[in-house]
């Protein structure tokens, strides 16, 4: 999401004559796009600001903080001696004006942090910063209305709004025409995507329909999406996925916890039985689907029994992979205001480590199931470990490494999996 936002920012500033540079030492303007989701993400930004201050000591350079942290702690950031401007996620169109004001008077620090009910940057064609030229992101909606009690996103990214589907299709088409072979549709909760035509309120497009529209751009343009929400993921989305071979068979479906008591306290609005029913439905409609998840260890009042419920659910579902976190209290969220962050740090860490260890064994097991099977892989580049090897992904988003002389990034290759680790499939080329 933040990469996409940075691409929007670059597009806005390019029109003003700015461009990307590789080295900090060459920059006239330094922008840091920030994330507030966990405390350690914010800590890293403070470290960077101190580094920028050193840079400012010996030359003229402007520094701006963008994104969630700008929204959350605007005043604190503005007080940092390195910071010249603070710009929230819905105010990027103001950047040229703010930069101009600063260029005229560098002492006049700038701040723009209003959240919007409508801004989706729909008309802005982002300037891509990725290096591979094969896969790219498209933001389809902004904000979130879910109010999970631990989560800061609704406070820093504002209310949910869906982007005009025709601008999404247009963006996918122009990426395809530029040689891209995969688009990843992004939203905090893609299942609640719903666009109503302002000119005709009876006309609307939901996420299942949007998926089809994007899948129809070109049969060899792969379509991915994230993130799905267990309470909203409809069978219609699964049927769209099953119907179009270029929609990737991968669902990222964060469970957060296996304990019904925790899920209730997190305000996730589903219980473990409903979650498992969704998993069964996915596997019924798309038998070879890869399912990944997010898990939080040590949320407020989590007992050993709650933790075991998460472990049991993981063993039951057998996720292909997972992002796993220990709970990090975020200021002003409902959890911070009403619940005690009472699981000791050592316990959180121990539980997280148990979860990571189990998931790594399950990921290995899931990857072993791929051995002997044939997959179509979209090549993304050369392997970091061995420049003679290429790497790409299967439709299920598994990273696959293989040797394929004459092939290049952006090509499709059919490969047979010979062996694996918990993170990678090792394959040979078939055609
Ligand atoms: N602490 C730890 N993890 C969190 N996430 C969101 N908020 C927090 C928090 N306060 C995790 C959730 C979410 C993912 C994007 O980040 O698992 O799905
Ligand atoms: Fe945060 Fe919940 Fe919205 Fe995800 S769905 S962004 S966890 S509030």
Short mmCIF file of C-alpha atoms and ligand atoms in Angstrom, two decimals:
data_model
loop_
_atom_site.label_atom_id
_atom_site.label_comp_id
_atom_site.label_asym_id
_atom_site.label_seq_id
_atom_site.Cartn_x
_atom_site.Cartn_y
_atom_site.Cartn_z
CA UNK A 1 0.00 0.00 0.00
CA UNK A 2 2.77 2.40 0.90
CA UNK A 3 4.75 1.58 -2.23
CA UNK A 4 1.70 2.49 -4.27
CA UNK A 5 1.25 5.75 -2.34
CA UNK A 6 4.90 6.62 -2.95
CA UNK A 7 4.29 6.05 -6.66
CA UNK A 8 1.32 8.43 -6.55
CA UNK A 9 3.51 11.02 -4.79
CA UNK A 10 6.24 10.61 -7.40
CA UNK A 11 3.70 11.12 -10.17
CA UNK A 12 2.42 14.33 -8.55
CA UNK A 13 5.92 15.70 -8.02
CA UNK A 14 7.22 14.69 -11.44
CA UNK A 15 4.77 17.16 -12.95
CA UNK A 16 6.58 19.80 -10.89
CA UNK A 17 9.95 18.83 -12.35
CA UNK A 18 11.13 16.57 -9.50
CA UNK A 19 12.53 13.12 -10.17
CA UNK A 20 13.86 10.17 -8.18
CA UNK A 21 17.55 9.99 -7.32
CA UNK A 22 19.46 6.99 -6.06
CA UNK A 23 21.59 8.59 -3.36
CA UNK A 24 20.49 10.55 -0.34
CA UNK A 25 23.44 12.91 -0.89
CA UNK A 26 21.98 13.99 -4.27
CA UNK A 27 18.47 14.80 -3.02
CA UNK A 28 17.00 18.32 -2.81
CA UNK A 29 13.85 16.93 -1.24
CA UNK A 30 13.68 13.89 1.02
CA UNK A 31 10.26 12.34 1.64
CA UNK A 32 9.69 9.44 4.03
CA UNK A 33 6.48 7.53 3.63
CA UNK A 34 5.56 6.09 7.01
CA UNK A 35 3.54 3.25 8.52
CA UNK A 36 2.09 3.30 12.04
CA UNK A 37 0.74 -0.21 12.25
CA UNK A 38 3.31 -1.40 14.80
CA UNK A 39 5.58 0.57 17.06
CA UNK A 40 8.84 -0.70 15.57
CA UNK A 41 7.85 0.70 12.14
CA UNK A 42 7.63 4.14 13.75
CA UNK A 43 10.90 3.71 15.65
CA UNK A 44 12.77 3.22 12.39
CA UNK A 45 11.44 6.54 11.09
CA UNK A 46 12.79 8.48 14.08
CA UNK A 47 16.19 6.90 13.35
CA UNK A 48 16.01 8.06 9.74
CA UNK A 49 15.06 11.60 10.77
CA UNK A 50 18.19 11.84 12.90
CA UNK A 51 20.22 10.76 9.88
CA UNK A 52 18.53 13.45 7.72
CA UNK A 53 19.39 16.04 10.36
CA UNK A 54 23.08 15.27 9.83
CA UNK A 55 22.57 15.80 6.10
CA UNK A 56 20.82 19.14 6.71
CA UNK A 57 23.73 20.36 8.80
CA UNK A 58 25.99 20.72 5.80
CA UNK A 59 23.64 21.51 2.92
CA UNK A 60 20.19 22.80 1.94
CA UNK A 61 17.66 19.98 1.67
CA UNK A 62 13.95 19.79 2.47
CA UNK A 63 12.53 16.90 4.50
CA UNK A 64 8.90 15.79 4.56
CA UNK A 65 7.17 13.04 6.50
CA UNK A 66 4.22 11.45 4.68
CA UNK A 67 1.63 8.79 5.46
CA UNK A 68 0.18 7.29 8.61
CA UNK A 69 2.69 8.62 11.13
CA UNK A 70 2.19 12.13 9.74
CA UNK A 71 -1.48 11.71 10.48
CA UNK A 72 -0.98 10.23 13.92
CA UNK A 73 1.65 12.47 15.52
CA UNK A 74 1.79 15.49 13.26
CA UNK A 75 2.89 17.97 15.93
CA UNK A 76 5.65 15.78 17.39
CA UNK A 77 7.07 15.22 13.92
CA UNK A 78 6.94 18.89 13.06
CA UNK A 79 8.90 19.63 16.24
CA UNK A 80 11.78 17.43 15.05
CA UNK A 81 14.54 19.77 13.80
CA UNK A 82 14.97 17.79 10.57
CA UNK A 83 11.32 18.00 9.50
CA UNK A 84 10.05 20.78 7.21
CA UNK A 85 6.64 19.37 6.38
CA UNK A 86 4.16 16.76 7.50
CA UNK A 87 1.62 15.50 4.96
CA UNK A 88 -1.15 12.96 5.65
CA UNK A 89 -2.23 10.21 3.22
CA UNK A 90 -5.14 12.15 1.72
CA UNK A 91 -3.20 15.38 1.06
CA UNK A 92 -0.61 14.39 -1.52
CA UNK A 93 -2.15 16.65 -4.15
CA UNK A 94 -1.07 19.58 -1.95
CA UNK A 95 2.59 18.58 -2.09
CA UNK A 96 3.62 20.91 -4.96
CA UNK A 97 2.09 23.90 -3.16
CA UNK A 98 3.73 22.95 0.14
CA UNK A 99 7.13 22.40 -1.46
CA UNK A 100 6.87 25.75 -3.25
CA UNK A 101 6.00 27.52 0.00
CA UNK A 102 9.01 25.93 1.67
CA UNK A 103 11.31 26.83 -1.18
CA UNK A 104 10.31 30.46 -0.67
CA UNK A 105 10.67 30.38 3.10
CA UNK A 106 12.39 27.34 4.58
CA UNK A 107 11.54 28.42 8.14
CA UNK A 108 7.81 28.28 7.50
CA UNK A 109 7.15 24.60 8.31
CA UNK A 110 4.15 23.13 6.47
CA UNK A 111 1.46 20.71 7.60
CA UNK A 112 -1.51 19.24 5.71
CA UNK A 113 -3.25 16.34 7.37
CA UNK A 114 -7.00 16.54 6.64
CA UNK A 115 -8.53 13.11 5.97
CA UNK A 116 -10.99 12.90 3.10
CA UNK A 117 -14.24 10.97 2.56
CA UNK A 118 -13.66 10.86 -1.20
CA UNK A 119 -9.99 11.06 -2.17
CA UNK A 120 -8.87 7.92 -4.06
CA UNK A 121 -6.29 9.52 -6.39
CA UNK A 122 -8.35 7.80 -9.11
CA UNK A 123 -7.15 10.06 -11.92
CA UNK A 124 -3.46 9.90 -11.03
CA UNK A 125 -1.39 7.45 -13.00
CA UNK A 126 1.39 6.46 -10.56
CA UNK A 127 4.99 6.51 -11.77
CA UNK A 128 6.26 3.01 -11.08
CA UNK A 129 9.24 2.68 -8.79
CA UNK A 130 9.56 -1.12 -8.93
CA UNK A 131 12.58 -2.39 -10.74
CA UNK A 132 11.32 -5.58 -12.36
CA UNK A 133 8.76 -4.13 -14.81
CA UNK A 134 6.70 -7.31 -14.46
CA UNK A 135 4.48 -6.98 -11.38
CA UNK A 136 2.80 -3.88 -10.05
CA UNK A 137 0.27 -2.65 -7.50
CA UNK A 138 -3.05 -0.91 -8.09
CA UNK A 139 -4.88 0.65 -5.18
CA UNK A 140 -8.63 -0.02 -5.52
CA UNK A 141 -9.82 1.56 -2.30
CA UNK A 142 -8.55 3.56 0.65
CA UNK A 143 -9.23 3.62 4.37
CA UNK A 144 -11.03 1.07 6.52
CA UNK A 145 -14.33 1.05 8.43
CA UNK A 146 -13.73 -2.10 10.42
CA UNK A 147 -12.45 -0.83 13.72
CA UNK A 148 -10.56 -3.91 14.86
CA UNK A 149 -9.79 -2.88 18.42
CA UNK A 150 -5.98 -3.26 18.12
CA UNK A 151 -5.64 -1.44 14.81
CA UNK A 152 -4.64 2.12 14.04
CA UNK A 153 -5.47 2.05 10.32
CA UNK A 154 -9.01 3.52 10.57
CA UNK A 155 -7.58 6.47 12.53
CA UNK A 156 -4.71 7.26 10.20
CA UNK A 157 -6.14 6.31 6.80
CA UNK A 158 -9.72 7.45 7.34
CA UNK A 159 -13.06 6.09 6.16
CA UNK A 160 -13.32 3.45 3.49
CA UNK A 161 -13.87 4.65 -0.08
CA UNK A 162 -13.81 2.70 -3.33
CA UNK A 163 -12.14 3.92 -6.46
CA UNK A 164 -13.91 4.27 -9.82
CA UNK A 165 -13.55 0.81 -11.48
CA UNK A 166 -13.03 2.27 -14.93
CA UNK A 167 -9.89 4.09 -13.77
CA UNK A 168 -8.69 0.79 -12.25
CA UNK A 169 -9.22 -1.05 -15.56
CA UNK A 170 -7.51 1.80 -17.37
CA UNK A 171 -4.51 1.60 -15.05
CA UNK A 172 -4.30 -2.20 -15.50
CA UNK A 173 -4.50 -1.75 -19.29
CA UNK A 174 -1.75 0.83 -19.41
CA UNK A 175 0.47 -1.37 -17.20
CA UNK A 176 -0.16 -4.29 -19.55
CA UNK A 177 0.66 -2.11 -22.56
CA UNK A 178 3.91 -1.12 -20.83
CA UNK A 179 4.89 -4.80 -20.57
CA UNK A 180 3.66 -5.65 -17.06
CA UNK A 181 2.29 -9.17 -16.61
CA UNK A 182 0.77 -9.00 -13.14
CA UNK A 183 -1.30 -6.51 -11.19
CA UNK A 184 -1.99 -6.73 -7.49
CA UNK A 185 -5.26 -5.05 -6.46
CA UNK A 186 -4.83 -3.51 -3.03
CA UNK A 187 -7.23 -2.54 -0.28
CA UNK A 188 -7.47 -3.00 3.49
CA UNK A 189 -10.64 -5.03 2.96
CA UNK A 190 -11.14 -5.73 -0.74
CA UNK A 191 -14.34 -7.70 -0.13
CA UNK A 192 -16.17 -4.55 0.86
CA UNK A 193 -15.16 -2.79 -2.36
CA UNK A 194 -18.34 -1.18 -3.68
CA UNK A 195 -18.43 1.61 -6.19
CA UNK A 196 -21.64 3.44 -6.90
CA UNK A 197 -21.85 5.49 -10.07
CA UNK A 198 -22.38 9.08 -8.90
CA UNK A 199 -24.30 9.78 -12.14
CA UNK A 200 -26.58 6.77 -11.68
CA UNK A 201 -26.87 5.43 -8.12
CA UNK A 202 -28.59 2.22 -9.28
CA UNK A 203 -25.38 1.26 -11.09
CA UNK A 204 -22.70 -0.29 -8.89
CA UNK A 205 -19.66 -2.56 -9.12
CA UNK A 206 -18.69 -4.97 -6.33
CA UNK A 207 -15.36 -6.73 -5.82
CA UNK A 208 -16.31 -9.95 -7.64
CA UNK A 209 -17.33 -7.84 -10.65
CA UNK A 210 -14.21 -5.69 -10.45
CA UNK A 211 -12.04 -8.83 -10.45
CA UNK A 212 -13.72 -9.96 -13.66
CA UNK A 213 -13.30 -6.55 -15.29
CA UNK A 214 -9.57 -6.59 -14.55
CA UNK A 215 -9.19 -10.26 -15.54
CA UNK A 216 -10.66 -9.38 -18.94
CA UNK A 217 -7.93 -6.78 -19.65
CA UNK A 218 -5.73 -9.55 -21.11
CA UNK A 219 -5.60 -13.33 -20.63
CA UNK A 220 -1.87 -13.23 -19.90
CA UNK A 221 -2.13 -10.46 -17.31
CA UNK A 222 -2.23 -12.11 -13.90
CA UNK A 223 -4.50 -10.58 -11.30
CA UNK A 224 -3.77 -10.80 -7.57
CA UNK A 225 -5.47 -9.07 -4.70
CA UNK A 226 -5.22 -8.50 -0.98
CA UNK A 227 -6.43 -8.26 1.72
CA UNK A 228 -9.61 -10.34 2.17
CA UNK A 229 -11.66 -10.21 5.36
CA UNK A 230 -13.18 -13.45 6.66
CA UNK A 231 -16.45 -11.74 7.60
CA UNK A 232 -16.94 -10.30 4.09
CA UNK A 233 -15.37 -12.73 1.63
CA UNK A 234 -18.23 -13.81 -0.62
CA UNK A 235 -18.63 -16.97 -2.66
CA UNK A 236 -19.08 -14.68 -5.69
CA UNK A 237 -15.41 -13.68 -5.36
CA UNK A 238 -14.42 -17.35 -5.24
CA UNK A 239 -16.48 -18.10 -8.36
CA UNK A 240 -14.83 -15.19 -10.21
CA UNK A 241 -11.46 -16.63 -9.22
CA UNK A 242 -12.43 -20.10 -10.40
CA UNK A 243 -13.78 -18.78 -13.70
CA UNK A 244 -10.73 -16.83 -14.91
CA UNK A 245 -7.45 -18.73 -15.19
CA UNK A 246 -5.48 -15.49 -14.93
CA UNK A 247 -6.89 -14.62 -11.47
CA UNK A 248 -4.31 -16.03 -9.08
CA UNK A 249 -5.43 -18.87 -6.84
CA UNK A 250 -4.20 -17.23 -3.68
CA UNK A 251 -6.20 -15.74 -0.83
CA UNK A 252 -4.68 -13.75 1.98
CA UNK A 253 -7.24 -14.18 4.74
CA UNK A 254 -6.00 -12.83 8.10
CA UNK A 255 -7.34 -14.87 11.00
CA UNK A 256 -5.46 -12.96 13.79
CA UNK A 257 -6.33 -15.56 16.45
CA UNK A 258 -7.88 -19.01 16.80
CA UNK A 259 -9.61 -18.12 20.07
CA UNK A 260 -13.23 -16.99 19.87
CA UNK A 261 -12.79 -14.91 23.00
CA UNK A 262 -9.85 -13.05 21.41
CA UNK A 263 -11.66 -12.64 18.09
CA UNK A 264 -14.59 -11.06 19.90
CA UNK A 265 -12.28 -8.77 21.85
CA UNK A 266 -10.51 -7.82 18.64
CA UNK A 267 -13.91 -6.97 17.11
CA UNK A 268 -13.20 -9.17 14.11
CA UNK A 269 -16.92 -10.06 13.77
CA UNK A 270 -16.39 -13.77 13.03
CA UNK A 271 -15.60 -16.78 15.17
CA UNK A 272 -13.24 -19.65 14.46
CA UNK A 273 -16.08 -21.85 13.14
CA UNK A 274 -17.07 -19.20 10.57
CA UNK A 275 -13.45 -18.80 9.59
CA UNK A 276 -13.07 -22.56 9.07
CA UNK A 277 -16.28 -22.61 7.04
CA UNK A 278 -14.76 -19.96 4.73
CA UNK A 279 -11.60 -22.07 4.38
CA UNK A 280 -13.69 -25.13 3.44
CA UNK A 281 -15.57 -23.08 0.86
CA UNK A 282 -12.34 -21.78 -0.68
CA UNK A 283 -11.00 -25.34 -0.96
CA UNK A 284 -14.29 -26.61 -2.37
CA UNK A 285 -14.45 -23.96 -5.13
CA UNK A 286 -10.71 -23.61 -5.78
CA UNK A 287 -9.15 -26.91 -4.70
CA UNK A 288 -5.55 -25.85 -5.30
CA UNK A 289 -5.88 -22.41 -3.64
CA UNK A 290 -2.99 -21.16 -1.57
CA UNK A 291 -4.21 -19.61 1.67
CA UNK A 292 -2.08 -17.27 3.73
CA UNK A 293 -2.85 -15.33 6.89
CA UNK A 294 -1.86 -12.80 9.55
CA UNK A 295 -1.61 -13.79 13.22
CA UNK A 296 -1.19 -11.63 16.32
CA UNK A 297 0.36 -13.23 19.43
CA UNK A 298 -0.24 -11.85 22.92
CA UNK A 299 -3.25 -9.59 22.47
CA UNK A 300 -4.71 -8.16 25.68
CA UNK A 301 -5.61 -10.83 28.27
CA UNK A 302 -4.61 -13.71 25.96
CA UNK A 303 -4.26 -16.88 28.03
CA UNK A 304 -2.31 -20.02 27.31
CA UNK A 305 -5.61 -21.61 26.31
CA UNK A 306 -6.31 -18.82 23.78
CA UNK A 307 -2.81 -19.27 22.40
CA UNK A 308 -3.35 -23.02 22.07
CA UNK A 309 -6.54 -22.32 20.14
CA UNK A 310 -4.44 -20.37 17.60
CA UNK A 311 -1.97 -23.25 17.40
CA UNK A 312 -4.83 -25.72 16.84
CA UNK A 313 -6.39 -23.57 14.13
CA UNK A 314 -3.03 -23.31 12.35
CA UNK A 315 -2.64 -27.11 12.45
CA UNK A 316 -6.16 -27.49 11.17
CA UNK A 317 -5.99 -25.02 8.27
CA UNK A 318 -2.35 -25.58 7.27
CA UNK A 319 -1.70 -22.10 5.86
CA UNK A 320 0.79 -21.91 3.01
CA UNK A 321 2.49 -19.04 4.79
CA UNK A 322 1.76 -16.36 7.37
CA UNK A 323 2.76 -12.93 8.60
CA UNK A 324 3.10 -13.26 12.35
CA UNK A 325 3.35 -10.42 14.86
CA UNK A 326 3.36 -9.84 18.56
CA UNK A 327 0.73 -7.43 19.74
CA UNK A 328 1.95 -3.84 19.79
CA UNK A 329 -0.31 -1.38 21.57
CA UNK A 330 -1.20 1.58 19.35
CA UNK A 331 -2.21 4.86 21.00
CA UNK A 332 -5.90 5.84 20.95
CA UNK A 333 -7.16 2.54 19.54
CA UNK A 334 -10.02 0.94 21.46
CA UNK A 335 -7.63 -1.66 22.89
CA UNK A 336 -5.30 1.07 24.17
CA UNK A 337 -8.19 2.97 25.74
CA UNK A 338 -10.11 0.09 27.30
CA UNK A 339 -7.95 -3.02 27.62
CA UNK A 340 -4.79 -3.66 29.54
CA UNK A 341 -1.73 -4.69 27.51
CA UNK A 342 -1.11 -7.32 30.16
CA UNK A 343 0.68 -10.19 28.43
CA UNK A 344 4.33 -9.90 29.51
CA UNK A 345 6.79 -9.26 26.69
CA UNK A 346 8.60 -12.59 27.28
CA UNK A 347 5.30 -14.44 26.98
CA UNK A 348 4.37 -12.58 23.79
CA UNK A 349 7.76 -13.38 22.31
CA UNK A 350 7.63 -17.02 23.37
CA UNK A 351 4.15 -17.47 21.90
CA UNK A 352 5.16 -15.71 18.69
CA UNK A 353 8.19 -17.97 18.39
CA UNK A 354 6.02 -21.06 18.84
CA UNK A 355 3.70 -19.77 16.14
CA UNK A 356 6.60 -19.03 13.77
CA UNK A 357 8.18 -22.42 14.37
CA UNK A 358 4.93 -24.25 13.73
CA UNK A 359 4.21 -22.22 10.60
CA UNK A 360 7.63 -22.87 9.19
CA UNK A 361 7.06 -26.65 9.57
CA UNK A 362 3.62 -26.32 7.96
CA UNK A 363 5.00 -24.17 5.09
CA UNK A 364 7.60 -26.85 4.44
CA UNK A 365 4.92 -29.55 4.46
CA UNK A 366 2.73 -27.51 2.06
CA UNK A 367 5.69 -26.94 -0.25
CA UNK A 368 6.58 -30.64 -0.17
CA UNK A 369 3.08 -31.33 -1.53
CA UNK A 370 4.16 -29.42 -4.65
CA UNK A 371 7.07 -31.76 -5.40
CA UNK A 372 6.55 -33.65 -8.67
CA UNK A 373 3.85 -31.22 -9.81
CA UNK A 374 3.98 -28.89 -12.81
CA UNK A 375 3.30 -25.15 -12.47
CA UNK A 376 3.19 -22.17 -14.75
CA UNK A 377 5.53 -19.57 -13.34
CA UNK A 378 5.73 -15.88 -14.18
CA UNK A 379 9.43 -14.99 -14.20
CA UNK A 380 10.26 -11.89 -12.14
CA UNK A 381 14.05 -11.82 -12.40
CA UNK A 382 17.30 -13.59 -11.58
CA UNK A 383 17.72 -15.29 -8.23
CA UNK A 384 19.61 -13.22 -5.64
CA UNK A 385 21.63 -16.24 -4.52
CA UNK A 386 22.65 -17.50 -7.96
CA UNK A 387 22.64 -15.27 -11.02
CA UNK A 388 22.37 -18.31 -13.34
CA UNK A 389 18.97 -19.10 -11.83
CA UNK A 390 15.69 -17.31 -12.49
CA UNK A 391 12.90 -16.84 -9.99
CA UNK A 392 9.19 -16.40 -10.41
CA UNK A 393 5.89 -17.18 -8.78
CA UNK A 394 3.21 -19.79 -9.26
CA UNK A 395 -0.46 -18.77 -9.42
CA UNK A 396 -0.53 -19.65 -5.71
CA UNK A 397 2.18 -17.04 -5.06
CA UNK A 398 4.91 -19.55 -4.24
CA UNK A 399 8.44 -18.46 -5.12
CA UNK A 400 10.05 -20.87 -7.54
CA UNK A 401 13.74 -20.97 -8.53
CA UNK A 402 14.96 -22.71 -11.69
CA UNK A 403 17.39 -22.53 -14.55
CA UNK A 404 15.93 -21.47 -17.91
CA UNK A 405 18.49 -20.23 -20.44
CA UNK A 406 16.96 -17.86 -22.98
CA UNK A 407 14.06 -16.90 -20.69
CA UNK A 408 13.75 -13.47 -19.13
CA UNK A 409 11.69 -11.48 -16.65
CA UNK A 410 8.09 -11.22 -17.86
CA UNK A 411 8.09 -14.63 -19.60
CA UNK A 412 5.92 -17.50 -18.51
CA UNK A 413 7.60 -20.87 -18.02
CA UNK A 414 6.28 -24.33 -17.23
CA UNK A 415 8.34 -25.95 -14.50
CA UNK A 416 8.36 -29.18 -12.51
CA UNK A 417 9.09 -28.93 -8.79
CA UNK A 418 11.97 -31.19 -7.74
CA UNK A 419 12.60 -30.13 -4.14
CA UNK A 420 11.85 -27.29 -1.72
CA UNK A 421 12.57 -25.36 1.45
CA UNK A 422 9.87 -23.81 3.65
CA UNK A 423 10.12 -20.62 1.56
CA UNK A 424 11.06 -21.71 -1.96
CA UNK A 425 10.26 -24.32 -4.58
CA UNK A 426 13.25 -25.59 -6.56
CA UNK A 427 12.24 -26.65 -10.06
CA UNK A 428 13.38 -27.67 -13.54
CA UNK A 429 12.15 -26.15 -16.78
CA UNK A 430 9.72 -28.15 -18.88
CA UNK A 431 8.87 -25.58 -21.55
N1 LIG B 1 -0.09 -5.13 16.79
C1 LIG B 1 0.38 -6.19 16.09
N2 LIG B 1 -0.03 -6.48 14.85
C2 LIG B 1 -0.95 -5.68 14.28
N3 LIG B 1 -1.55 -5.72 13.07
C3 LIG B 1 -2.37 -4.67 12.97
N4 LIG B 1 -2.35 -3.93 14.12
C4 LIG B 1 -1.46 -4.56 14.94
C5 LIG B 1 -1.00 -4.29 16.26
N5 LIG B 1 -1.45 -3.26 16.96
C6 LIG B 1 -1.31 -6.78 12.09
C7 LIG B 1 -2.59 -7.56 11.78
C8 LIG B 1 -2.94 -7.08 10.39
C9 LIG B 1 -1.57 -6.81 9.82
C10 LIG B 1 -1.56 -5.93 8.61
O1 LIG B 1 -0.87 -6.19 10.86
O2 LIG B 1 -2.27 -8.93 11.78
O3 LIG B 1 -3.67 -8.05 9.66
FE1 LIG B 2 -7.03 -2.75 10.65
FE2 LIG B 2 -9.07 -4.45 10.91
FE3 LIG B 2 -9.15 -2.56 8.99
FE4 LIG B 2 -7.43 -4.63 8.75
S1 LIG B 2 -9.68 -4.76 8.76
S2 LIG B 2 -6.98 -2.44 8.43
S3 LIG B 2 -6.86 -5.02 10.88
S4 LIG B 2 -9.16 -2.22 11.21
#
